[in-house]
Amino acid sequence: MATQRNNRGKVVRAALVGYTNVGKSTLMNSLSKSEVFAENKLFATLDTTVRKVVIGICLSCLPTR
């Protein structure tokens, strides 16, 4: 458990914040090359999602939607 906490400081964390139905899930899919549920419908995605994005060789980021 202590090792996991120590490693958290080495990862950049970012949040995608915005009004409903503005494309946060679509942006998350583009950044992380994942399949986060995205639909053109009000309040379609209310659950929090975290994905790992690797930028370059040594920088990792955890965007949260």
Coordinates of N, CA, C and O in Angstrom, one line a residue:
M1 N 0.8 -1.2 0.0 CA 0.0 0.0 0.0 C 0.9 1.3 0.0 O 0.6 2.2 -0.7
A2 N 1.9 1.3 0.8 CA 2.8 2.4 0.8 C 3.5 2.7 -0.5 O 3.7 3.8 -0.9
T3 N 3.9 1.6 -1.2 CA 4.5 1.7 -2.5 C 3.6 2.4 -3.5 O 4.0 3.2 -4.3
Q4 N 2.3 1.9 -3.5 CA 1.3 2.5 -4.4 C 1.1 4.0 -4.2 O 1.1 4.8 -5.1
R5 N 1.1 4.4 -2.9 CA 1.0 5.8 -2.6 C 2.2 6.6 -3.0 O 2.1 7.7 -3.5
N6 N 3.4 6.1 -2.9 CA 4.6 6.7 -3.3 C 4.6 7.0 -4.8 O 5.1 8.0 -5.3
N7 N 4.1 6.0 -5.6 CA 4.1 6.1 -7.0 C 3.1 7.1 -7.6 O 3.2 7.6 -8.7
R8 N 2.1 7.4 -6.8 CA 1.0 8.4 -7.2 C 1.6 9.8 -7.5 O 1.1 10.5 -8.4
G9 N 2.6 10.2 -6.8 CA 3.2 11.5 -7.0 C 3.9 11.7 -8.3 O 4.2 12.8 -8.7
K10 N 4.2 10.6 -8.9 CA 5.0 10.6 -10.2 C 4.1 10.8 -11.4 O 4.6 10.9 -12.5
V11 N 2.8 10.7 -11.2 CA 1.9 10.8 -12.3 C 1.1 12.1 -12.3 O 0.6 12.5 -11.2
V12 N 1.0 12.8 -13.4 CA 0.2 14.0 -13.5 C -1.2 13.6 -13.6 O -1.7 12.7 -14.3
R13 N -2.1 14.4 -12.8 CA -3.5 14.2 -12.8 C -4.2 15.4 -13.4 O -3.8 16.5 -13.2
A14 N -5.2 15.1 -14.3 CA -5.9 16.2 -14.9 C -7.4 15.8 -14.9 O -7.8 14.7 -14.9
A15 N -8.2 16.9 -14.9 CA -9.7 16.7 -14.9 C -10.3 17.3 -16.1 O -9.9 18.5 -16.5
L16 N -11.2 16.6 -16.7 CA -12.0 17.2 -17.8 C -13.3 17.7 -17.2 O -14.1 16.8 -16.8
V17 N -13.6 19.0 -17.2 CA -14.7 19.5 -16.5 C -15.5 20.4 -17.5 O -14.9 21.1 -18.3
G18 N -16.8 20.3 -17.5 CA -17.6 21.1 -18.4 C -19.1 20.8 -18.2 O -19.5 19.9 -17.5
Y19 N -19.9 21.5 -18.9 CA -21.3 21.3 -18.9 C -21.7 20.0 -19.6 O -20.9 19.4 -20.2
T20 N -22.9 19.6 -19.4 CA -23.3 18.3 -19.9 C -23.4 18.4 -21.5 O -23.7 19.4 -22.0
N21 N -23.1 17.3 -22.1 CA -23.2 17.1 -23.6 C -22.3 18.1 -24.3 O -22.8 18.7 -25.3
V22 N -21.1 18.3 -23.9 CA -20.2 19.2 -24.6 C -19.0 18.5 -25.2 O -18.1 19.1 -25.8
G23 N -18.9 17.1 -25.0 CA -17.8 16.4 -25.6 C -16.7 15.9 -24.7 O -15.6 15.6 -25.2
K24 N -16.9 15.9 -23.4 CA -15.8 15.4 -22.5 C -15.5 14.0 -22.7 O -14.3 13.6 -22.8
S25 N -16.5 13.1 -22.9 CA -16.2 11.7 -23.2 C -15.6 11.5 -24.5 O -14.7 10.7 -24.7
T26 N -15.9 12.3 -25.5 CA -15.3 12.2 -26.8 C -13.8 12.6 -26.8 O -13.0 11.9 -27.3
L27 N -13.5 13.6 -26.0 CA -12.2 14.1 -25.8 C -11.4 13.0 -25.0 O -10.2 12.7 -25.4
M28 N -12.0 12.4 -24.0 CA -11.4 11.3 -23.3 C -11.0 10.1 -24.2 O -9.9 9.6 -24.1
N29 N -11.9 9.8 -25.1 CA -11.7 8.7 -26.0 C -10.5 9.0 -27.0 O -9.7 8.2 -27.2
S30 N -10.4 10.3 -27.4 CA -9.4 10.7 -28.3 C -8.0 10.7 -27.6 O -7.0 10.2 -28.2
L31 N -8.0 11.2 -26.4 CA -6.7 11.3 -25.6 C -6.2 9.9 -25.2 O -5.0 9.6 -25.4
S32 N -7.1 9.0 -24.8 CA -6.6 7.8 -24.2 C -6.8 6.6 -25.1 O -6.5 5.5 -24.8
K33 N -7.3 6.8 -26.3 CA -7.6 5.7 -27.3 C -8.4 4.6 -26.7 O -8.0 3.4 -26.8
S34 N -9.4 5.0 -25.9 CA -10.3 4.0 -25.3 C -11.7 4.1 -25.8 O -12.0 4.9 -26.7
E35 N -12.6 3.4 -25.2 CA -13.9 3.3 -25.6 C -14.9 3.7 -24.5 O -15.8 3.0 -24.1
V36 N -14.7 4.9 -23.9 CA -15.6 5.4 -22.9 C -16.9 5.7 -23.6 O -17.0 6.2 -24.7
F37 N -18.0 5.3 -22.9 CA -19.3 5.5 -23.5 C -19.6 7.0 -23.8 O -19.4 7.8 -22.9
A38 N -19.9 7.3 -25.0 CA -20.2 8.7 -25.4 C -21.5 8.6 -26.3 O -21.5 7.9 -27.3
E39 N -22.4 9.4 -26.0 CA -23.7 9.5 -26.7 C -24.2 10.9 -26.7 O -24.1 11.6 -25.7
N40 N -24.8 11.4 -27.8 CA -25.3 12.7 -27.9 C -26.7 12.8 -27.2 O -27.7 12.8 -27.9
K41 N -26.6 12.7 -25.9 CA -27.8 12.6 -25.1 C -27.5 13.3 -23.8 O -26.5 13.1 -23.2
L42 N -28.4 14.1 -23.3 CA -28.3 14.8 -22.0 C -28.1 13.8 -20.9 O -28.9 12.9 -20.7
F43 N -27.1 14.0 -20.0 CA -26.8 13.2 -18.9 C -26.5 11.7 -19.2 O -26.8 10.8 -18.4
A44 N -26.0 11.4 -20.4 CA -25.7 10.0 -20.8 C -24.6 9.4 -20.0 O -24.6 8.2 -19.8
T45 N -23.6 10.2 -19.6 CA -22.4 9.7 -18.9 C -22.2 10.5 -17.6 O -21.7 11.5 -17.6
L46 N -22.7 9.9 -16.5 CA -22.5 10.5 -15.2 C -21.5 9.9 -14.4 O -21.1 10.4 -13.4
D47 N -21.0 8.7 -14.7 CA -20.0 8.0 -13.9 C -18.6 8.6 -14.2 O -18.3 9.0 -15.3
T48 N -17.8 8.6 -13.1 CA -16.4 9.0 -13.2 C -15.6 8.0 -13.9 O -15.8 6.8 -13.7
T49 N -14.7 8.5 -14.8 CA -13.9 7.6 -15.6 C -12.4 8.1 -15.5 O -12.2 9.2 -15.6
V50 N -11.5 7.1 -15.3 CA -10.1 7.5 -15.2 C -9.3 6.6 -16.2 O -9.6 5.4 -16.2
R51 N -8.5 7.1 -17.1 CA -7.7 6.4 -18.0 C -6.3 6.9 -18.0 O -6.0 8.0 -17.6
K52 N -5.3 6.0 -18.3 CA -3.9 6.4 -18.3 C -3.5 6.8 -19.7 O -3.8 6.1 -20.7
V53 N -2.9 8.0 -19.8 CA -2.4 8.5 -21.1 C -0.9 8.7 -21.0 O -0.4 9.3 -20.0
V54 N -0.1 8.1 -21.9 CA 1.3 8.2 -21.9 C 1.7 9.3 -22.9 O 1.3 9.1 -24.1
I55 N 2.4 10.3 -22.5 CA 2.8 11.4 -23.4 C 4.4 11.3 -23.5 O 5.1 11.5 -22.5
G56 N 4.8 11.0 -24.7 CA 6.3 10.9 -24.9 C 6.8 9.6 -24.3 O 6.0 8.6 -24.2
I57 N 8.0 9.6 -23.8 CA 8.6 8.4 -23.3 C 8.4 8.3 -21.8 O 8.1 7.2 -21.2
C58 N 8.4 9.4 -21.0 CA 8.5 9.3 -19.6 C 7.4 10.0 -18.8 O 7.4 10.1 -17.6
L59 N 6.4 10.6 -19.5 CA 5.4 11.4 -18.8 C 4.0 10.7 -18.9 O 3.6 10.4 -20.0
S60 N 3.4 10.3 -17.8 CA 2.1 9.7 -17.8 C 1.1 10.7 -17.2 O 1.5 11.5 -16.3
C61 N -0.1 10.6 -17.6 CA -1.2 11.5 -17.2 C -2.4 10.7 -16.9 O -2.7 9.7 -17.6
L62 N -3.2 11.0 -15.9 CA -4.5 10.3 -15.6 C -5.6 11.3 -15.7 O -6.0 12.0 -14.8
P63 N -6.1 11.5 -16.9 CA -7.3 12.3 -17.1 C -8.6 11.7 -16.5 O -8.7 10.5 -16.6
T64 N -9.3 12.5 -15.8 CA -10.6 12.0 -15.2 C -11.7 12.8 -15.8 O -11.7 14.0 -15.9
R65 N -12.8 12.0 -16.1 CA -14.0 12.6 -16.6 C -15.1 12.3 -15.7 O -15.3 11.4 -15.1

